[in-house]
Amino acid sequence: MIEDKNQERTPLSHLGEFALIEHLTRNFKINHTSTLKGIGDDAAVLNFKDKKVVVSTDLLVESVHFDLSYMPLKHLGYKAVVVNLSDVYAMNATPTQITVSIAVSNRFPLEALEDLYAGIETAANIYNIDLIGGDTTSSNTGLLISITAIGEVDEEKIVYRNSAKPNDLLVVTGDLGGAYMGLQVLEREKEVYKVNPNSQPDLEPYTYIVERQLKPEARRDIIKLMAELNVTPTSMIDISDGLSSEIIHICKQSHVGCDLYEEKIPLDPVVISACEEFKIDSTTVALNGGEDYELLFTISQEDYPKIKANPNFTVIGFMKEEEAGMHLVTRAESKIPLKAQGWKNFND
Ligand code: ADP
Ligand code: MG
């Protein structure tokens, strides 16, 4: 569906491994004083002085986590970085370095890896991250990307998942379900394209949700905003798997229950209309869709005035004693136990 404008195809075997790494990483700059040594030795060397260090890794596997028939490699590189940074922000930390490891089959020419690294570089520039190393190897089964993100935070600012308290408010940033509905649109267009390769998809009405799927952003702005508002969440997690399973993570680890109000779940109008078109319930999409990379957190009620008027935040429920359980309070005011459906990678 996405035309490969770059017609040149240089086999990876034309470069040695070292020349390849050198070529792909030549434009990356080191900006952080905590990076003493980046790419080029047996290991990178970092110095965080009196800061605490957070580390998070994700592994992305072709045809499990991404489909290159509608995911341009540049977007894939960008997204692979952003989803890792989102985990660092979810600790209330600032990401500073990444490592990037790839396994690649000989079906990919050099130009494909250049596109991938162009996306990685764009994300590194936008989010101010140093690329400090990685590993490169071959694969028989397509493309694998593993990124490790490293970040720094003052010890007293770290926010875990296990410290929510009964009566805390449950708050989410942005809106939910967009990435999942964007994926539905892209999957549909892929099927149309298979039948008729000359068809021109009109994705214009779906720009917002397709972008949520192909070019997600991590909520760096929220970490900054919360510092300005002097709000420290009592617990926090990023929404990678869907609201429902993330709430359950917080509740289980914090030993609390919660009531989530269906009518409060923030949805973009484009998500609502796409749900109508695809005949999917928008609440189900928000609860189980995933990949929105918004932040979900709890705050004590005293902090409510600080976030009240801010359009970035929606209070969607409150925490209860553990014995009360975890429930969705529907628009019809019935209570349904929350279930974690999450990603279906292991069920397919
Ligand atoms: P080693 O044999 O010690 O594993 P490599 O030859 O794999 O070393 O890597 C040489 C340098 O290049 C190291 O600094 C490593 O971190 C970096 N590097 C290797 N692969 C990548 C990659 N895909 N992206 C960024 N840096 C990489
Ligand atoms: Mg190596």
CSV table of C-alpha atoms and ligand atoms in Angstrom, one decimal, residues 17-18 21 25 38-42 100-102 117 131-136, ligand 1:
chain,number,residue,atom,x,y,z
A,17,GLU,CA,28.8,-5.2,10.0
A,18,PHE,CA,31.0,-2.4,11.3
A,21,ILE,CA,26.7,0.3,12.2
A,25,THR,CA,24.6,5.9,13.4
A,38,GLY,CA,28.5,6.3,23.6
A,39,ILE,CA,28.8,4.1,20.6
A,40,GLY,CA,32.2,2.6,19.7
A,41,ASP,CA,33.7,0.7,22.6
A,42,ASP,CA,32.7,-2.6,24.2
A,100,VAL,CA,18.9,0.0,19.7
A,101,SER,CA,19.3,-3.7,18.8
A,102,ILE,CA,18.1,-5.1,15.5
A,117,TYR,CA,17.2,4.9,11.6
A,131,LEU,CA,21.9,6.8,21.1
A,132,ILE,CA,24.6,5.0,23.1
A,133,GLY,CA,24.8,1.6,21.5
A,134,GLY,CA,23.1,-1.6,20.5
A,135,ASP,CA,23.6,-4.8,18.6
A,136,THR,CA,23.2,-5.8,15.0
B,1,ADP,P1,30.5,-6.1,20.2
B,1,ADP,O1,31.1,-7.1,19.2
B,1,ADP,O2,31.4,-5.8,21.3
B,1,ADP,O3,29.1,-6.5,20.6
B,1,ADP,P2,29.5,-4.5,18.1
B,1,ADP,O4,30.4,-4.6,16.9
B,1,ADP,O5,28.2,-5.3,18.1
B,1,ADP,O6,30.4,-4.8,19.4
B,1,ADP,O7,29.2,-3.0,18.3
B,1,ADP,C1,30.1,-1.9,18.2
B,1,ADP,C2,29.6,-0.7,18.7
B,1,ADP,O8,28.4,-0.3,18.0
B,1,ADP,C3,29.1,-0.8,20.2
B,1,ADP,O9,29.3,0.5,20.8
B,1,ADP,C4,27.6,-1.1,20.0
B,1,ADP,O10,26.9,-0.7,21.2
B,1,ADP,C5,27.3,-0.3,18.8
B,1,ADP,N1,26.1,-0.8,18.0
B,1,ADP,C6,26.1,-2.1,17.5
B,1,ADP,N2,24.9,-2.2,16.8
B,1,ADP,C7,24.2,-1.1,16.9
B,1,ADP,C8,23.0,-0.6,16.4
B,1,ADP,N3,22.1,-1.4,15.7
B,1,ADP,N4,22.6,0.6,16.7
B,1,ADP,C9,23.4,1.4,17.5
B,1,ADP,N5,24.6,1.1,17.9
B,1,ADP,C10,25.0,-0.2,17.7
